[in-house]
PDB file of C-alpha atoms in Angstrom:
ATOM      1  CA  MET M 100      -2.389  13.599  -0.836  1.00  0.00           C
ATOM      2  CA  GLY M 101      -4.680  11.515   0.648  1.00  0.00           C
ATOM      3  CA  HIS M 102      -4.108   8.718   3.790  1.00  0.00           C
ATOM      4  CA  PHE M 103      -4.737   5.098   4.062  1.00  0.00           C
ATOM      5  CA  PHE M 104      -4.235   3.280   7.149  1.00  0.00           C
ATOM      6  CA  CYS M 105      -3.081  -0.374   8.041  1.00  0.00           C
ATOM      7  CA  VAL M 106      -3.360  -1.917  11.462  1.00  0.00           C
ATOM      8  CA  ASP M 107      -1.928  -5.077  12.835  1.00  0.00           C
ATOM      9  CA  ASP M 108      -0.884  -6.800  16.797  1.00  0.00           C
ATOM     10  CA  TYR M 109      -0.300  -9.340  17.479  1.00  0.00           C
ATOM     11  CA  PHE M 110       1.225 -11.010  20.917  1.00  0.00           C
ATOM     12  CA  HIS M 111       3.186 -13.992  22.705  1.00  0.00           C
ATOM     13  CA  ILE M 112       3.110 -15.644  25.858  1.00  0.00           C
ATOM     14  CA  GLY M 113       6.862 -15.482  27.441  1.00  0.00           C
ATOM     15  CA  GLN M 114       8.909 -18.454  28.681  1.00  0.00           C
ATOM     16  CA  MET M 115       8.626 -17.623  32.159  1.00  0.00           C
ATOM     17  CA  HIS M 116       4.929 -17.324  32.421  1.00  0.00           C
ATOM     18  CA  LEU M 117       4.722 -20.527  29.992  1.00  0.00           C
ATOM     19  CA  GLY M 118       7.658 -22.416  32.201  1.00  0.00           C
ATOM     20  CA  SER M 119       5.565 -21.826  35.648  1.00  0.00           C
ATOM     21  CA  GLY M 120       1.825 -22.553  33.680  1.00  0.00           C
ATOM     22  CA  LYS M 121       1.407 -19.137  33.912  1.00  0.00           C
ATOM     23  CA  PRO M 122      -1.526 -17.421  31.408  1.00  0.00           C
ATOM     24  CA  CYS M 123      -0.166 -14.307  28.731  1.00  0.00           C
ATOM     25  CA  GLN M 124      -0.618 -11.254  30.608  1.00  0.00           C
ATOM     26  CA  ASP M 125      -0.489  -9.593  27.691  1.00  0.00           C
ATOM     27  CA  TYR M 126      -2.433  -8.120  25.068  1.00  0.00           C
ATOM     28  CA  SER M 127      -2.986  -6.186  21.957  1.00  0.00           C
ATOM     29  CA  PHE M 128      -5.801  -5.156  19.257  1.00  0.00           C
ATOM     30  CA  SER M 129      -5.794  -2.742  17.037  1.00  0.00           C
ATOM     31  CA  GLY M 130      -8.476  -1.367  13.761  1.00  0.00           C
ATOM     32  CA  VAL M 131      -9.280   2.105  11.428  1.00  0.00           C
ATOM     33  CA  VAL M 132     -12.039   3.489  12.178  1.00  0.00           C
ATOM     34  CA  ASP M 133     -13.686   6.043   9.419  1.00  0.00           C
ATOM     35  CA  GLU M 134     -10.777   8.474   8.675  1.00  0.00           C
ATOM     36  CA  GLY M 135      -8.438   7.464  11.426  1.00  0.00           C
ATOM     37  CA  ALA M 136      -6.159   4.127  13.303  1.00  0.00           C
ATOM     38  CA  PHE M 137      -5.055   3.159  15.932  1.00  0.00           C
ATOM     39  CA  ALA M 138      -2.480   0.689  17.569  1.00  0.00           C
ATOM     40  CA  ILE M 139      -3.000  -1.048  21.839  1.00  0.00           C
ATOM     41  CA  VAL M 140      -0.585  -3.046  23.860  1.00  0.00           C
ATOM     42  CA  SER M 141      -1.839  -4.335  27.690  1.00  0.00           C
ATOM     43  CA  ASP M 142       0.913  -5.848  30.194  1.00  0.00           C
ATOM     44  CA  GLY M 143      -0.325  -6.672  32.919  1.00  0.00           C
ATOM     45  CA  CYS M 144       1.413  -7.337  36.165  1.00  0.00           C
ATOM     46  CA  SER M 145       2.782 -10.824  36.980  1.00  0.00           C
ATOM     47  CA  THR M 146       2.825  -9.988  40.947  1.00  0.00           C
ATOM     48  CA  GLY M 147      -0.941  -9.347  40.572  1.00  0.00           C
ATOM     49  CA  ARG M 148      -3.798 -11.966  40.579  1.00  0.00           C
ATOM     50  CA  HIS M 149      -5.826 -12.495  37.566  1.00  0.00           C
ATOM     51  CA  THR M 150      -4.476  -9.790  34.834  1.00  0.00           C
ATOM     52  CA  ASP M 151      -4.314 -11.512  31.650  1.00  0.00           C
ATOM     53  CA  VAL M 152      -8.227 -11.062  32.023  1.00  0.00           C
ATOM     54  CA  GLY M 153      -7.308  -6.859  33.703  1.00  0.00           C
ATOM     55  CA  ALA M 154      -5.292  -6.928  30.596  1.00  0.00           C
ATOM     56  CA  ARG M 155      -8.007  -7.379  27.888  1.00  0.00           C
ATOM     57  CA  ILE M 156     -10.312  -5.323  29.835  1.00  0.00           C
ATOM     58  CA  ILE M 157      -7.658  -2.718  30.024  1.00  0.00           C
ATOM     59  CA  ALA M 158      -7.642  -2.831  26.227  1.00  0.00           C
ATOM     60  CA  LEU M 159     -10.900  -3.694  25.718  1.00  0.00           C
ATOM     61  CA  SER M 160     -12.074  -0.603  27.230  1.00  0.00           C
ATOM     62  CA  THR M 161      -9.107   2.183  25.398  1.00  0.00           C
ATOM     63  CA  VAL M 162     -11.102   0.841  22.196  1.00  0.00           C
ATOM     64  CA  ASN M 163     -14.065   2.261  23.306  1.00  0.00           C
ATOM     65  CA  ALA M 164     -12.207   5.045  24.113  1.00  0.00           C
ATOM     66  CA  LEU M 165     -10.846   6.047  20.857  1.00  0.00           C
ATOM     67  CA  GLN M 166     -13.737   3.917  18.405  1.00  0.00           C
ATOM     68  CA  ARG M 167     -15.864   7.419  20.518  1.00  0.00           C
ATOM     69  CA  TRP M 168     -13.085   9.789  19.746  1.00  0.00           C
ATOM     70  CA  LEU M 169     -12.000   9.037  15.735  1.00  0.00           C
ATOM     71  CA  LYS M 170     -16.959   8.855  15.275  1.00  0.00           C
ATOM     72  CA  ALA M 171     -17.256  11.837  16.857  1.00  0.00           C
ATOM     73  CA  VAL M 172     -16.660  15.405  14.915  1.00  0.00           C
ATOM     74  CA  ASN M 173     -15.252  17.461  16.127  1.00  0.00           C
ATOM     75  CA  THR M 174     -13.840  16.779  19.423  1.00  0.00           C
ATOM     76  CA  PRO M 175     -10.105  18.280  20.372  1.00  0.00           C
ATOM     77  CA  ILE M 176      -7.241  15.913  20.455  1.00  0.00           C
ATOM     78  CA  ASN M 177      -6.605  17.471  24.015  1.00  0.00           C
ATOM     79  CA  LYS M 178     -10.141  15.733  24.848  1.00  0.00           C
ATOM     80  CA  LEU M 179      -9.112  12.199  24.111  1.00  0.00           C
ATOM     81  CA  SER M 180      -7.079  11.028  26.910  1.00  0.00           C
ATOM     82  CA  GLN M 181      -9.263  12.060  28.875  1.00  0.00           C
ATOM     83  CA  LEU M 182     -11.869   9.539  27.406  1.00  0.00           C
ATOM     84  CA  VAL M 183      -9.794   6.867  27.729  1.00  0.00           C
ATOM     85  CA  THR M 184      -8.993   8.106  31.593  1.00  0.00           C
ATOM     86  CA  GLU M 185     -13.177   7.597  31.816  1.00  0.00           C
ATOM     87  CA  GLN M 186     -14.242   4.902  29.935  1.00  0.00           C
ATOM     88  CA  HIS M 187     -11.079   3.273  32.436  1.00  0.00           C
ATOM     89  CA  ASN M 188     -12.111   4.243  34.843  1.00  0.00           C
ATOM     90  CA  TYR M 189     -16.152   3.087  34.952  1.00  0.00           C
ATOM     91  CA  ALA M 190     -14.977  -0.299  33.241  1.00  0.00           C
ATOM     92  CA  ILE M 191     -12.963  -1.243  36.129  1.00  0.00           C
ATOM     93  CA  LEU M 192     -14.833  -0.639  38.255  1.00  0.00           C
ATOM     94  CA  LYS M 193     -18.414  -2.569  36.281  1.00  0.00           C
ATOM     95  CA  SER M 194     -16.334  -5.474  35.343  1.00  0.00           C
ATOM     96  CA  CYS M 195     -15.297  -5.876  38.978  1.00  0.00           C
ATOM     97  CA  GLU M 196     -19.195  -6.028  40.039  1.00  0.00           C
ATOM     98  CA  ALA M 197     -19.977  -8.061  37.357  1.00  0.00           C
ATOM     99  CA  PHE M 198     -17.534 -10.969  37.091  1.00  0.00           C
ATOM    100  CA  ASN M 199     -16.535 -10.603  41.198  1.00  0.00           C
ATOM    101  CA  LEU M 200     -12.766  -9.365  40.348  1.00  0.00           C
ATOM    102  CA  GLN M 201     -10.609  -7.086  42.623  1.00  0.00           C
ATOM    103  CA  LEU M 202      -8.804  -4.275  41.483  1.00  0.00           C
ATOM    104  CA  PRO M 203      -5.243  -6.451  42.076  1.00  0.00           C
ATOM    105  CA  ASP M 204      -6.888  -7.679  38.580  1.00  0.00           C
ATOM    106  CA  MET M 205      -6.687  -5.251  36.432  1.00  0.00           C
ATOM    107  CA  LEU M 206      -3.251  -3.516  37.273  1.00  0.00           C
ATOM    108  CA  ALA M 207      -2.088  -3.486  33.546  1.00  0.00           C
ATOM    109  CA  THR M 208      -0.311  -0.778  31.789  1.00  0.00           C
ATOM    110  CA  CYS M 209      -1.863   0.358  28.356  1.00  0.00           C
ATOM    111  CA  LEU M 210      -0.020   2.319  26.249  1.00  0.00           C
ATOM    112  CA  TYR M 211      -2.049   3.469  22.641  1.00  0.00           C
ATOM    113  CA  ALA M 212      -1.922   5.682  19.752  1.00  0.00           C
ATOM    114  CA  CYS M 213      -4.367   7.049  17.956  1.00  0.00           C
ATOM    115  CA  ILE M 214      -4.035   8.777  14.311  1.00  0.00           C
ATOM    116  CA  THR M 215      -6.047  10.587  11.230  1.00  0.00           C
ATOM    117  CA  PRO M 216      -4.635  13.154   8.619  1.00  0.00           C
ATOM    118  CA  THR M 217      -4.758  15.677  10.504  1.00  0.00           C
ATOM    119  CA  GLY M 218      -2.566  14.771  13.587  1.00  0.00           C
ATOM    120  CA  GLY M 219      -2.622  12.689  16.822  1.00  0.00           C
ATOM    121  CA  LEU M 220      -2.028  10.991  19.669  1.00  0.00           C
ATOM    122  CA  VAL M 221       0.306   8.714  21.977  1.00  0.00           C
ATOM    123  CA  GLY M 222      -0.445   8.197  25.270  1.00  0.00           C
ATOM    124  CA  VAL M 223       1.057   6.113  27.416  1.00  0.00           C
ATOM    125  CA  GLN M 224       0.211   4.926  31.560  1.00  0.00           C
ATOM    126  CA  GLY M 225       2.163   2.212  32.686  1.00  0.00           C
ATOM    127  CA  ASP M 226       5.889   0.962  30.429  1.00  0.00           C
ATOM    128  CA  GLY M 227       6.617   0.382  26.957  1.00  0.00           C
ATOM    129  CA  VAL M 228       7.978   0.985  23.845  1.00  0.00           C
ATOM    130  CA  ILE M 229       6.695   4.061  21.438  1.00  0.00           C
ATOM    131  CA  THR M 230       8.391   3.388  17.621  1.00  0.00           C
ATOM    132  CA  LYS M 231       7.538   5.789  15.200  1.00  0.00           C
ATOM    133  CA  VAL M 232       9.110   5.497  11.640  1.00  0.00           C
ATOM    134  CA  TYR M 233       9.492   8.055   8.829  1.00  0.00           C
ATOM    135  CA  LYS M 234       8.723   8.234   5.683  1.00  0.00           C
ATOM    136  CA  ASP M 235      12.519   9.424   4.932  1.00  0.00           C
ATOM    137  CA  GLY M 236      13.944   6.535   6.854  1.00  0.00           C
ATOM    138  CA  SER M 237      14.281   7.872   9.966  1.00  0.00           C
ATOM    139  CA  ILE M 238      12.871   6.618  13.478  1.00  0.00           C
ATOM    140  CA  MET M 239      12.659   7.585  16.475  1.00  0.00           C
ATOM    141  CA  LEU M 240      12.249   5.323  20.029  1.00  0.00           C
ATOM    142  CA  ALA M 241      11.091   5.734  23.551  1.00  0.00           C
ATOM    143  CA  ALA M 242      11.957   3.875  26.256  1.00  0.00           C
ATOM    144  CA  TYR M 243       9.552   3.989  29.055  1.00  0.00           C
ATOM    145  CA  ARG M 244      11.162   2.936  32.363  1.00  0.00           C
ATOM    146  CA  TRP M 245      10.149   3.029  36.535  1.00  0.00           C
ATOM    147  CA  ASP M 246      11.534   2.850  39.131  1.00  0.00           C
ATOM    148  CA  ASN M 247      11.185  -0.531  41.635  1.00  0.00           C
ATOM    149  CA  ASN M 248       9.371  -2.078  38.672  1.00  0.00           C
ATOM    150  CA  THR M 249       6.672  -0.647  39.128  1.00  0.00           C
ATOM    151  CA  PRO M 250       4.519   1.815  36.410  1.00  0.00           C
ATOM    152  CA  LEU M 251       1.137   3.502  36.716  1.00  0.00           C
ATOM    153  CA  TYR M 252      -1.542   1.636  36.060  1.00  0.00           C
ATOM    154  CA  PRO M 253      -4.659   2.857  35.025  1.00  0.00           C
ATOM    155  CA  ALA M 254      -6.492   1.269  37.588  1.00  0.00           C
ATOM    156  CA  TYR M 255      -4.356   3.205  40.654  1.00  0.00           C
ATOM    157  CA  ALA M 256      -7.204   5.944  40.348  1.00  0.00           C
ATOM    158  CA  ALA M 257      -9.397   3.721  41.946  1.00  0.00           C
ATOM    159  CA  ASP M 258      -7.883   6.388  45.063  1.00  0.00           C
ATOM    160  CA  ASN M 259      -6.814   8.677  43.842  1.00  0.00           C
ATOM    161  CA  TYR M 260      -3.147   7.156  42.848  1.00  0.00           C
ATOM    162  CA  ASN M 261      -2.504   7.639  46.566  1.00  0.00           C
ATOM    163  CA  SER M 262      -1.042   3.829  46.594  1.00  0.00           C
ATOM    164  CA  PHE M 263       0.524   4.238  44.294  1.00  0.00           C
ATOM    165  CA  ILE M 264       1.981   7.575  45.174  1.00  0.00           C
ATOM    166  CA  LYS M 265       3.343   5.007  48.594  1.00  0.00           C
ATOM    167  CA  VAL M 266       5.027   2.482  46.833  1.00  0.00           C
ATOM    168  CA  HIS M 267       6.842   6.330  44.877  1.00  0.00           C
ATOM    169  CA  GLY M 268       8.023   7.974  48.072  1.00  0.00           C
ATOM    170  CA  ASN M 269       4.288   9.938  48.848  1.00  0.00           C
ATOM    171  CA  ASP M 270       6.731  12.792  47.268  1.00  0.00           C
ATOM    172  CA  PRO M 271       5.157  13.897  44.071  1.00  0.00           C
ATOM    173  CA  ASN M 272       8.404  15.914  43.260  1.00  0.00           C
ATOM    174  CA  LEU M 273      10.127  12.622  43.037  1.00  0.00           C
ATOM    175  CA  SER M 274      10.982  11.167  39.230  1.00  0.00           C
ATOM    176  CA  PRO M 275      10.266   8.071  38.942  1.00  0.00           C
ATOM    177  CA  LEU M 276       9.909   7.153  35.334  1.00  0.00           C
ATOM    178  CA  GLN M 277      12.598   7.746  32.783  1.00  0.00           C
ATOM    179  CA  VAL M 278      12.028   8.001  28.873  1.00  0.00           C
ATOM    180  CA  GLU M 279      14.835   7.260  26.804  1.00  0.00           C
ATOM    181  CA  TYR M 280      14.780   8.882  23.422  1.00  0.00           C
ATOM    182  CA  HIS M 281      16.931   6.691  20.099  1.00  0.00           C
ATOM    183  CA  HIS M 282      16.575   9.558  16.756  1.00  0.00           C
ATOM    184  CA  TYR M 283      18.595   7.442  14.103  1.00  0.00           C
ATOM    185  CA  ASN M 284      18.398   9.897  10.975  1.00  0.00           C
ATOM    186  CA  ALA M 285      18.429   8.322   7.402  1.00  0.00           C
ATOM    187  CA  LEU M 286      21.847   7.719   7.472  1.00  0.00           C
ATOM    188  CA  GLY M 287      21.374   5.349  10.536  1.00  0.00           C
ATOM    189  CA  ASP M 288      23.138   7.974  12.781  1.00  0.00           C
ATOM    190  CA  VAL M 289      21.926   7.917  16.099  1.00  0.00           C
ATOM    191  CA  GLN M 290      20.547  10.405  18.599  1.00  0.00           C
ATOM    192  CA  ILE M 291      20.254   9.358  22.400  1.00  0.00           C
ATOM    193  CA  ASN M 292      18.224  11.807  24.920  1.00  0.00           C
ATOM    194  CA  LEU M 293      17.417  10.867  28.599  1.00  0.00           C
ATOM    195  CA  GLN M 294      14.250  12.213  30.037  1.00  0.00           C
ATOM    196  CA  ASN M 295      12.908  11.832  33.935  1.00  0.00           C
ATOM    197  CA  ILE M 296       9.082  12.769  34.947  1.00  0.00           C
ATOM    198  CA  SER M 297       8.329  13.594  37.770  1.00  0.00           C
ATOM    199  CA  LEU M 298       5.163  11.661  39.800  1.00  0.00           C
ATOM    200  CA  GLY M 299       2.672  14.640  40.333  1.00  0.00           C
ATOM    201  CA  GLU M 300       3.455  15.394  35.619  1.00  0.00           C
ATOM    202  CA  ALA M 301       3.378  11.446  35.344  1.00  0.00           C
ATOM    203  CA  ILE M 302      -0.052  10.827  37.079  1.00  0.00           C
ATOM    204  CA  LYS M 303      -1.291  13.910  34.997  1.00  0.00           C
ATOM    205  CA  GLY M 304      -0.523  11.774  31.797  1.00  0.00           C
ATOM    206  CA  VAL M 305       1.911  10.985  29.513  1.00  0.00           C
ATOM    207  CA  THR M 306       1.406  12.020  26.277  1.00  0.00           C
ATOM    208  CA  GLN M 307       2.980  12.929  22.708  1.00  0.00           C
ATOM    209  CA  LYS M 308       0.880  14.462  20.579  1.00  0.00           C
ATOM    210  CA  ILE M 309       0.859  14.145  16.348  1.00  0.00           C
ATOM    211  CA  SER M 310       0.569  17.659  14.465  1.00  0.00           C
ATOM    212  CA  GLY M 311      -0.966  17.295  10.947  1.00  0.00           C
ATOM    213  CA  ASP M 312       2.470  18.544   9.591  1.00  0.00           C
ATOM    214  CA  GLU M 313       4.261  15.602  11.319  1.00  0.00           C
ATOM    215  CA  ALA M 314       1.007  12.339  10.736  1.00  0.00           C
ATOM    216  CA  THR M 315       1.935  13.192   6.599  1.00  0.00           C
ATOM    217  CA  GLU M 316       5.774  12.489   7.845  1.00  0.00           C
ATOM    218  CA  LEU M 317       4.927   8.764   9.067  1.00  0.00           C
ATOM    219  CA  SER M 318       5.085   5.453   7.430  1.00  0.00           C
ATOM    220  CA  PHE M 319       4.958   3.036  10.969  1.00  0.00           C
ATOM    221  CA  LEU M 320       3.845   4.184  14.492  1.00  0.00           C
ATOM    222  CA  ALA M 321       3.650   1.324  16.893  1.00  0.00           C
ATOM    223  CA  VAL M 322       3.837   0.491  20.570  1.00  0.00           C
ATOM    224  CA  PHE M 323       4.937  -1.954  22.729  1.00  0.00           C
ATOM    225  CA  THR M 324       4.722  -3.579  26.032  1.00  0.00           C
ATOM    226  CA  ASP M 325       7.968  -3.532  28.230  1.00  0.00           C
ATOM    227  CA  GLY M 326       8.462  -6.951  27.300  1.00  0.00           C
ATOM    228  CA  VAL M 327      11.071  -5.762  24.100  1.00  0.00           C
ATOM    229  CA  MET M 328      12.793  -4.791  26.799  1.00  0.00           C
ATOM    230  CA  GLN M 329      12.796  -8.845  27.516  1.00  0.00           C
ATOM    231  CA  VAL M 330      14.831 -10.324  25.068  1.00  0.00           C
ATOM    232  CA  GLU M 331      17.966 -12.911  26.114  1.00  0.00           C
ATOM    233  CA  GLY M 332      20.874 -11.438  23.566  1.00  0.00           C
ATOM    234  CA  ILE M 333      19.650  -9.214  21.802  1.00  0.00           C
ATOM    235  CA  HIS M 334      19.535  -4.860  22.707  1.00  0.00           C
ATOM    236  CA  TRP M 335      15.672  -3.751  23.212  1.00  0.00           C
ATOM    237  CA  LYS M 336      16.496  -1.207  21.115  1.00  0.00           C
ATOM    238  CA  ASP M 337      17.066  -3.656  18.787  1.00  0.00           C
ATOM    239  CA  ALA M 338      14.031  -5.788  18.817  1.00  0.00           C
ATOM    240  CA  VAL M 339      12.550  -3.236  18.361  1.00  0.00           C
ATOM    241  CA  LEU M 340      14.145  -2.364  14.674  1.00  0.00           C
ATOM    242  CA  GLN M 341      13.949  -5.889  13.650  1.00  0.00           C
ATOM    243  CA  LEU M 342      10.396  -5.827  14.551  1.00  0.00           C
ATOM    244  CA  LEU M 343       9.807  -2.785  12.451  1.00  0.00           C
ATOM    245  CA  ALA M 344      11.996  -4.398   9.427  1.00  0.00           C
ATOM    246  CA  PHE M 345       8.574  -5.947   7.861  1.00  0.00           C
ATOM    247  CA  LYS M 346       9.227  -7.877   4.107  1.00  0.00           C
ATOM    248  CA  ASN M 347       5.452  -7.597   2.615  1.00  0.00           C
ATOM    249  CA  VAL M 348       2.566  -5.629   4.411  1.00  0.00           C
ATOM    250  CA  GLU M 349      -0.016  -6.662   2.805  1.00  0.00           C
ATOM    251  CA  GLY M 350      -2.798  -8.860   5.935  1.00  0.00           C
ATOM    252  CA  GLU M 351      -0.731  -9.806   9.118  1.00  0.00           C
ATOM    253  CA  PHE M 352       2.367  -8.374   8.811  1.00  0.00           C
ATOM    254  CA  ALA M 353       2.871  -7.621  12.445  1.00  0.00           C
ATOM    255  CA  LYS M 354       2.356 -10.782  13.203  1.00  0.00           C
ATOM    256  CA  ARG M 355       4.309 -12.440  10.855  1.00  0.00           C
ATOM    257  CA  ARG M 356       6.819  -9.927  11.602  1.00  0.00           C
ATOM    258  CA  MET M 357       7.147 -11.706  15.459  1.00  0.00           C
ATOM    259  CA  ILE M 358       6.370 -15.324  14.707  1.00  0.00           C
ATOM    260  CA  ARG M 359       9.566 -15.368  13.004  1.00  0.00           C
ATOM    261  CA  PHE M 360      11.330 -13.128  15.072  1.00  0.00           C
ATOM    262  CA  ILE M 361      10.529 -15.365  17.784  1.00  0.00           C
ATOM    263  CA  LYS M 362      11.674 -18.114  16.051  1.00  0.00           C
ATOM    264  CA  ASP M 363      15.028 -15.584  15.111  1.00  0.00           C
ATOM    265  CA  SER M 364      15.620 -15.046  18.344  1.00  0.00           C
ATOM    266  CA  LYS M 365      15.244 -18.300  19.634  1.00  0.00           C
ATOM    267  CA  ALA M 366      18.081 -20.172  17.245  1.00  0.00           C
ATOM    268  CA  GLU M 367      21.324 -21.259  18.702  1.00  0.00           C
ATOM    269  CA  GLY M 368      19.613 -22.432  22.226  1.00  0.00           C
ATOM    270  CA  LYS M 369      19.142 -18.993  23.231  1.00  0.00           C
ATOM    271  CA  LYS M 370      15.026 -18.852  25.195  1.00  0.00           C
ATOM    272  CA  GLY M 371      13.993 -15.664  22.826  1.00  0.00           C
ATOM    273  CA  PRO M 372      10.819 -13.245  24.389  1.00  0.00           C
ATOM    274  CA  LEU M 373      11.519 -14.189  28.616  1.00  0.00           C
ATOM    275  CA  ASP M 374       8.060 -11.814  29.173  1.00  0.00           C
ATOM    276  CA  ASP M 375       5.197 -12.121  27.658  1.00  0.00           C
ATOM    277  CA  ILE M 376       5.186  -9.329  24.689  1.00  0.00           C
ATOM    278  CA  SER M 377       2.963  -7.726  22.239  1.00  0.00           C
ATOM    279  CA  TYR M 378       2.796  -4.709  19.583  1.00  0.00           C
ATOM    280  CA  ALA M 379       0.730  -2.974  17.549  1.00  0.00           C
ATOM    281  CA  VAL M 380       1.537  -1.518  14.443  1.00  0.00           C
ATOM    282  CA  ILE M 381      -0.244   0.887  12.272  1.00  0.00           C
ATOM    283  CA  ARG M 382       0.601   1.595   8.422  1.00  0.00           C
ATOM    284  CA  ILE M 383       0.297   4.885   6.260  1.00  0.00           C
ATOM    285  CA  ASP M 384       0.496   4.773   2.790  1.00  0.00           C
ATOM    286  CA  TYR M 385      -0.233   7.998   0.442  1.00  0.00           C
ATOM    287  CA  GLU M 386      -3.091   8.322  -2.328  1.00  0.00           C
ATOM    288  CA  THR M 387      -2.081  10.916  -4.915  1.00  0.00           C
ATOM    289  CA  PRO M 388      -5.637  12.143  -5.436  1.00  0.00           C
ATOM    290  CA  LYS M 389      -6.753  10.403  -8.953  1.00  0.00           C
ATOM    291  CA  GLU M 390      -7.431  13.147 -11.807  1.00  0.00           C
TER     292      GLU M 390
END
C-alpha cells in the first residue's frame, strides 16, 4: 500500500484587527515535495510592529527548510527541527538587513508538520493546535498555551532566549507552557490529559515525532494558529472539529471549509473569529498497488 498526499491551507483576518484597521498577522503555507508533504502556520504578535511581515518571513523560511529536508537523502528526522531553527535565524538576520526591519517585526509563531511514508515530525514554536485524524475515526487534538500570553517566538533565539526567559520569571525550571490533549476514539468518547513543559525544555524545541507505523494510520494532519481558540461562542475543540469536517476533499478543501465555518460562526449576530485565524492541512490517501 502506498501513500498519496494532498494539501491545502487558508488564513483569515479576525474581527479585532478588521475593526481596528490592522493587517492580518496570520499566514499559512502547504506543499507536496517528492514523497512527502508539509503544512505551516504562523501568527504575528499583535503588540509587535510589522509582524504581518514577520509571520510571512518565518513561514516561508520554514518552507525552505522543510523542502530541503524532503529533498535530501537519508537525513535523519531528528535533524529537521535544527534545520528549521537555522533557517529561521538566517532569514530573520537577512530580512532585517535587507528591508530595514527590527526584531519586534519578527515576533511570530511557527507550527509545522512534515510527513513521508516512513514518518514525520510536528514542530511547535509558540502557541496553537495540532490535530491528527486517523483512519479508524479517532482524533487527537493538542492545544499549546503559554503563560502571560507570551509564546516562544523563534525570533527570541537572537539573544539566546535571555529576554524571553526574563519575561517568564528568569527561571528555566518554571513550566509556562501547558498542553491540553483531547483524544476522541471512534465512538466519540474523549480522554483529556494535561501536560506542563518547563521553560528549559521548551527552548530546546517542542516536537511530536510521527513513526512510520503511525503515518500509515493517519488520514489528516493539521496545524492551527491560536485564532481557532478565539471564535465567539464556540469552544476551541469544537471549532477545530468543525474545520476538519470536510464535505469535499478535492481542490481547495481547507479554504472552502474555513469560509463556510466563518460564515456559520457569524450567524445569529455573533462576531465569528475574533483574532486572525489560519490552518494548514495534509490529507493522506492510501493507494493499493496495481496488479
